[in-house]
PDB file of C-alpha atoms and ligand atoms in Angstrom:
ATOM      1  CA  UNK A   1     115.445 101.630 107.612  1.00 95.00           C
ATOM      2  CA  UNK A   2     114.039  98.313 106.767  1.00 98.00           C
ATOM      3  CA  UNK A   3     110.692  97.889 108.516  1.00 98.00           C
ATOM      4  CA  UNK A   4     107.421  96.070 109.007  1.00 98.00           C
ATOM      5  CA  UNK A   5     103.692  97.231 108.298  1.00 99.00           C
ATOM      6  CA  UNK A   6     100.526  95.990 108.516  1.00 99.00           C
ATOM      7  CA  UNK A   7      98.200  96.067 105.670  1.00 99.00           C
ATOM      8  CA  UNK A   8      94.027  94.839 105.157  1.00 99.00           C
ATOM      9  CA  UNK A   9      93.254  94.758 101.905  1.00 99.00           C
ATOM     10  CA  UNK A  10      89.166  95.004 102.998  1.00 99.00           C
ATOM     11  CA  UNK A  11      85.789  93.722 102.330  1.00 99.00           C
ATOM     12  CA  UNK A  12      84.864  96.026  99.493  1.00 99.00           C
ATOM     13  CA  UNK A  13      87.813  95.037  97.588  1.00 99.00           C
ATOM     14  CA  UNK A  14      87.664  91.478  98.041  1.00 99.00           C
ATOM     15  CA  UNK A  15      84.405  91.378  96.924  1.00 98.00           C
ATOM     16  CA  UNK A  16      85.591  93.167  93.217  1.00 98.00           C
ATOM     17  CA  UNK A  17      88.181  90.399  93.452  1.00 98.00           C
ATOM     18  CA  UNK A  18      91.013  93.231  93.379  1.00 99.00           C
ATOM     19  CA  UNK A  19      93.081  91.182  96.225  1.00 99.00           C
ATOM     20  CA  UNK A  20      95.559  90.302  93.048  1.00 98.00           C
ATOM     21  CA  UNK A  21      95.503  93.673  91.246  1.00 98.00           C
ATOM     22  CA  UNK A  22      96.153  95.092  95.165  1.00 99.00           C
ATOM     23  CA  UNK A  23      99.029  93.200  95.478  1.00 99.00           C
ATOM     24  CA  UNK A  24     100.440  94.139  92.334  1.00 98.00           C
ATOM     25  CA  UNK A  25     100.707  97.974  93.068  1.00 98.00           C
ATOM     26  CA  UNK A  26     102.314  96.793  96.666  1.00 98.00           C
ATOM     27  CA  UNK A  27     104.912  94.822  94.953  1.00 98.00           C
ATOM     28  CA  UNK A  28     105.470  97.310  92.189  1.00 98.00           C
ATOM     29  CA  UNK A  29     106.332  99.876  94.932  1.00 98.00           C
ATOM     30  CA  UNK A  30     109.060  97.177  96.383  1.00 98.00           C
ATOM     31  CA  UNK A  31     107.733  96.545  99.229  1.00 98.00           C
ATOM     32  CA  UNK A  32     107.347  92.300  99.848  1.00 98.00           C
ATOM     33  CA  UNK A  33     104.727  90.481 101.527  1.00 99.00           C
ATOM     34  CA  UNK A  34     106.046  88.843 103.851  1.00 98.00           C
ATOM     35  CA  UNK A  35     103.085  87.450 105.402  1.00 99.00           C
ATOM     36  CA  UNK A  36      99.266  86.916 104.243  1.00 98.00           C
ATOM     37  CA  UNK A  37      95.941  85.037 104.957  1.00 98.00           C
ATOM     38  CA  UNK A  38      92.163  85.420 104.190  1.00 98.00           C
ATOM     39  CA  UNK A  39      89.755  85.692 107.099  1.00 98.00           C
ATOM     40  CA  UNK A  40      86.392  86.658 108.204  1.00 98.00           C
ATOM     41  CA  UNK A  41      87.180  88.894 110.875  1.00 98.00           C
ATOM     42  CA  UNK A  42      84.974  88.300 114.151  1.00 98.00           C
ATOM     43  CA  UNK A  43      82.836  91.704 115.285  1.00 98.00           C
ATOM     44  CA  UNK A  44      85.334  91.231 118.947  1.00 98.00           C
ATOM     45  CA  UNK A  45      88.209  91.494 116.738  1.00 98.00           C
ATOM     46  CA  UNK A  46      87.046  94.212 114.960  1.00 98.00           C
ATOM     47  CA  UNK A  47      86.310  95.957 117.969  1.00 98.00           C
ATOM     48  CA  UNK A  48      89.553  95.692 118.717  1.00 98.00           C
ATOM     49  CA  UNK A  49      91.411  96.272 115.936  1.00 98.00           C
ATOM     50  CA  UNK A  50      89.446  99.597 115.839  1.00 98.00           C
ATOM     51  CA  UNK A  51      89.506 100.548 119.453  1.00 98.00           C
ATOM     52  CA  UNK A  52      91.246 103.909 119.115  1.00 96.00           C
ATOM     53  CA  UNK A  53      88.117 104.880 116.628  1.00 97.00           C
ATOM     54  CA  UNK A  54      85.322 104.083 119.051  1.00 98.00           C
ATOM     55  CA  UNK A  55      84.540 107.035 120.044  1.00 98.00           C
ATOM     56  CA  UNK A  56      83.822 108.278 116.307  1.00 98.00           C
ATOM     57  CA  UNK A  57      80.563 108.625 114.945  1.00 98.00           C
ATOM     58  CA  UNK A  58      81.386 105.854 112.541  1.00 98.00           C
ATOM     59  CA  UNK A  59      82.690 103.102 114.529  1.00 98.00           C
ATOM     60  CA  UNK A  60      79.724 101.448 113.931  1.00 98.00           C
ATOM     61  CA  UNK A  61      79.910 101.412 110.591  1.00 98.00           C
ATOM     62  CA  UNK A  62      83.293 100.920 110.101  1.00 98.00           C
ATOM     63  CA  UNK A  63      82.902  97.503 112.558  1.00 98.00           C
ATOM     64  CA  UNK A  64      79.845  96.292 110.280  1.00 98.00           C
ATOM     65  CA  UNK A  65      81.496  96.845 106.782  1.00 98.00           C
ATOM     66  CA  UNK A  66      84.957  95.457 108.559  1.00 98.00           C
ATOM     67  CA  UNK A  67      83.466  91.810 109.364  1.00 99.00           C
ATOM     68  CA  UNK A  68      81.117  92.256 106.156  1.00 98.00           C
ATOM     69  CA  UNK A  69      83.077  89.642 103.870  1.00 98.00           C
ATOM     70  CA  UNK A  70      86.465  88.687 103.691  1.00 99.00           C
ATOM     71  CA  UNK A  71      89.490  90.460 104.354  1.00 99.00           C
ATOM     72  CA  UNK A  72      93.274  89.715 103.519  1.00 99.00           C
ATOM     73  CA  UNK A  73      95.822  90.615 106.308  1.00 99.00           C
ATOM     74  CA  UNK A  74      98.873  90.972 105.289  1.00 99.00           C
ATOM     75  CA  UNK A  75     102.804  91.990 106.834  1.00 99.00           C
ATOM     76  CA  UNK A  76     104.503  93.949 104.204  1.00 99.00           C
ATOM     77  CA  UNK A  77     108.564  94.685 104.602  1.00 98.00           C
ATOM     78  CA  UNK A  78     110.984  97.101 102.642  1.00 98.00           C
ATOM     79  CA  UNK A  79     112.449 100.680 103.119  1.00 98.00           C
ATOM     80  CA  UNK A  80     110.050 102.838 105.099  1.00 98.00           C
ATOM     81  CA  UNK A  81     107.638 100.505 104.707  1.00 98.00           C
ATOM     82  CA  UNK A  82     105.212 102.147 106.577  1.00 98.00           C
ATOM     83  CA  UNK A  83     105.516 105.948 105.069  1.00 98.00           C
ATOM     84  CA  UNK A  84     105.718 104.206 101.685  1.00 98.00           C
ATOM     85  CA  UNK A  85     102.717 102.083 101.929  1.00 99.00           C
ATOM     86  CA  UNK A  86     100.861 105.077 103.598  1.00 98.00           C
ATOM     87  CA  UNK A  87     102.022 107.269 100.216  1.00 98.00           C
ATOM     88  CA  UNK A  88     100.649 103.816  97.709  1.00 98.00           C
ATOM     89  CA  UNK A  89      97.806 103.779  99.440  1.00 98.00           C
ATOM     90  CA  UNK A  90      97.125 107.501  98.933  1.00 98.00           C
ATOM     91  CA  UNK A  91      94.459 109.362 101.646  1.00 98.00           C
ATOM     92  CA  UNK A  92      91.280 108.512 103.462  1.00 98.00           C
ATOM     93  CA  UNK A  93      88.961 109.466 101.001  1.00 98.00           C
ATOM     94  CA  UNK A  94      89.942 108.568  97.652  1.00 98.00           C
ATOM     95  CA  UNK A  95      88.101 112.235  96.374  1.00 98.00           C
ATOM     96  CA  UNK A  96      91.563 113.029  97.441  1.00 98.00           C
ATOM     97  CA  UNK A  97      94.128 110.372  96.699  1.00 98.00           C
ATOM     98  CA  UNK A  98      96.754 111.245  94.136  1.00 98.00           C
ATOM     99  CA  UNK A  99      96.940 109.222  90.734  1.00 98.00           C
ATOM    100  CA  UNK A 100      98.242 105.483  90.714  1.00 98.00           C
ATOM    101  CA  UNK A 101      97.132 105.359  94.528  1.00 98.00           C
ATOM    102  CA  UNK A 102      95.570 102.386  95.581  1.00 98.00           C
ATOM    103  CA  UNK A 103      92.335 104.300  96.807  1.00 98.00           C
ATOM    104  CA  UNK A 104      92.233 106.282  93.731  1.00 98.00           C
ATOM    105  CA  UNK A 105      92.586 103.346  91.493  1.00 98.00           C
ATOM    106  CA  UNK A 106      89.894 101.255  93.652  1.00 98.00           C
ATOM    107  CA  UNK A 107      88.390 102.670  96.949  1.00 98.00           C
ATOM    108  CA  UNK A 108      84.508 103.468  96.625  1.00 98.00           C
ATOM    109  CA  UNK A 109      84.235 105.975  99.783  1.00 98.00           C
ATOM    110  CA  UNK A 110      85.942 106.775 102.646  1.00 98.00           C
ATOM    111  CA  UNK A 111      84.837 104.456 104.511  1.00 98.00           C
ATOM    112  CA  UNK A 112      84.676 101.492 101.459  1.00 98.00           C
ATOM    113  CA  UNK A 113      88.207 102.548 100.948  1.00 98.00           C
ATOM    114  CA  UNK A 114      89.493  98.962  99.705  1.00 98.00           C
ATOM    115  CA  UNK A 115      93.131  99.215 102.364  1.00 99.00           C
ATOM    116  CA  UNK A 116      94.072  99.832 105.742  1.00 98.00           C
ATOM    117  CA  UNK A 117      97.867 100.686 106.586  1.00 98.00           C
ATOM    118  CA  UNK A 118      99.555 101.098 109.577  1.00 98.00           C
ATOM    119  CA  UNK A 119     100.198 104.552 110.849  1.00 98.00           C
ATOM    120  CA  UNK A 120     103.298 104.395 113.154  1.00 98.00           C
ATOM    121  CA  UNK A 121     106.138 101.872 113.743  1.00 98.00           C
ATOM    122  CA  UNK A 122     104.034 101.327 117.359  1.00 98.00           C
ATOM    123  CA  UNK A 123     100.572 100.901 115.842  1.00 98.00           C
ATOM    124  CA  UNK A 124     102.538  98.186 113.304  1.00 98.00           C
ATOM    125  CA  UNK A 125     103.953  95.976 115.735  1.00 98.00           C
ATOM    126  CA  UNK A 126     100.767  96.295 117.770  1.00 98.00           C
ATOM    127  CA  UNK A 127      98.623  95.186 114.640  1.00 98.00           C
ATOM    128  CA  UNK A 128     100.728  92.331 113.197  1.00 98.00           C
ATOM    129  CA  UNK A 129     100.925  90.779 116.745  1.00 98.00           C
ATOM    130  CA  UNK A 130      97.331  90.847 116.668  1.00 98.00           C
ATOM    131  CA  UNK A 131      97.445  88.720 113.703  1.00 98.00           C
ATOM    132  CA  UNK A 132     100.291  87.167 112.805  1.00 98.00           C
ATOM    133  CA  UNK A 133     102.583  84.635 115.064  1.00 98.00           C
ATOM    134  CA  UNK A 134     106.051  85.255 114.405  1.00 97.00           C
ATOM    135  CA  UNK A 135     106.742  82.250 113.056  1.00 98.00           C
ATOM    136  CA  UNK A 136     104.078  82.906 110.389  1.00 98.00           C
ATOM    137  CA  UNK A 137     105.993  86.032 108.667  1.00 98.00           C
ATOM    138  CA  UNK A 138     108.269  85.108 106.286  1.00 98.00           C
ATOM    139  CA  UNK A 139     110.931  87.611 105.118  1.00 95.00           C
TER     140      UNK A 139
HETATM  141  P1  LIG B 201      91.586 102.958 108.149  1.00 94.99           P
HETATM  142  O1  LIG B 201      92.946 103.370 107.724  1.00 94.99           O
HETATM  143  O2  LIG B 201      91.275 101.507 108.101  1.00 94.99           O
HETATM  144  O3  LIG B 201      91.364 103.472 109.655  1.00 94.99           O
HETATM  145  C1  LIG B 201      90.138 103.944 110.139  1.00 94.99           C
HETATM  146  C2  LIG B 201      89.051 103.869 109.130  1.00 94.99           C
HETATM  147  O4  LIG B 201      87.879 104.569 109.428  1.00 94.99           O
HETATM  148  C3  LIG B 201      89.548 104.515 107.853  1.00 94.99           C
HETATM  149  O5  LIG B 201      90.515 103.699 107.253  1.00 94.99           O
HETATM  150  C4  LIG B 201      88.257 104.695 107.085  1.00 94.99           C
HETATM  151  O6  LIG B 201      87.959 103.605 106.253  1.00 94.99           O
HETATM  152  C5  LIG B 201      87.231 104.791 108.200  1.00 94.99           C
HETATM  153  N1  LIG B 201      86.641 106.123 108.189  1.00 94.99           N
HETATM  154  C6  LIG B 201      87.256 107.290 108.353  1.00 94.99           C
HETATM  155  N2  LIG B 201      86.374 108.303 108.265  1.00 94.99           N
HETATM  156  C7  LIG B 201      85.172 107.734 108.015  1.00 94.99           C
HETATM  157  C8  LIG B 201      83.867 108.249 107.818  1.00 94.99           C
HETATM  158  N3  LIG B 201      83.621 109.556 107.851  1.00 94.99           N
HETATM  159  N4  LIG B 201      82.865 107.373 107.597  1.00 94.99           N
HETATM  160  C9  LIG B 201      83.118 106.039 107.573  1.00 94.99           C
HETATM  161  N5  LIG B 201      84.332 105.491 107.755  1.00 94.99           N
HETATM  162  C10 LIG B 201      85.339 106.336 107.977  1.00 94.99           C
END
């Protein structure tokens, strides 16, 4: 079915300026951005954005690196969208992405791992409402 994710392309990459050479492999595997903007994410929204990890040892550090520089958030539409971003972006850790992968192309660690992606059709719509108005995502 057509559908909707939510992508950050995230402070390590923006910093290699890879938001272009990102967007590339997302529109290479059809899917269309639909929405985008550059911010500085604020530690509260961070928090939140984050909140079912706060209990890990790393929310911490994932909140630091997360507000650390720019991000790009992004809507991204096409078949799937979701499982096939999830597949382009490849896993976690990019030891363990597959080849062409977004992570294995560019991600430094696990947790400098240059993407986020939305893991449900519920976490989606929860994550571009936290972002995007609808009148700001264009399809
Ligand atoms: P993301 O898809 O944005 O969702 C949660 C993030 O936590 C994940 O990507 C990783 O970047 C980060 N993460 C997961 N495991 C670790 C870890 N062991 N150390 C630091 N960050 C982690």
């Amino acid at each position: 079915a057509l559908e909707r994710t939510f992508s950050i392309i995230k402070p390590d990459a923006t910093e290699r300026n890879l938001t272009g050479a990102i967007n590339a492999v997302i529109e290479k595997a059809s899917l269309r951005i639909v929405a985008q903007k550059r911010i500085l994410l604020t530690r509260a929204q961070a928090e939140q954005f984050y909140a079912v990890h706060s209990a890990r040892p790393f929310f911490g550090e994932l909140v630091d690196f997360m507000i650390s520089g720019p991000v790009v958030v992004q809507v991204l539409e096409g078949e799937d969208a979701i499982a096939t971003y999830r597949e382009v972006m490849g896993a976690t850790n990019p030891e363990n992405a597959a080849e062409g992968t977004i992570r294995k192309l560019f991600a430094k660690s696990v947790g400098e791992n240059s993407v986020h992606g939305s893991d449900s059709p519920e976490a989606a719509q929860v994550e571009i409402a936290q972002f995007f108005a609808g009148n700001e995502i264009v399809g």
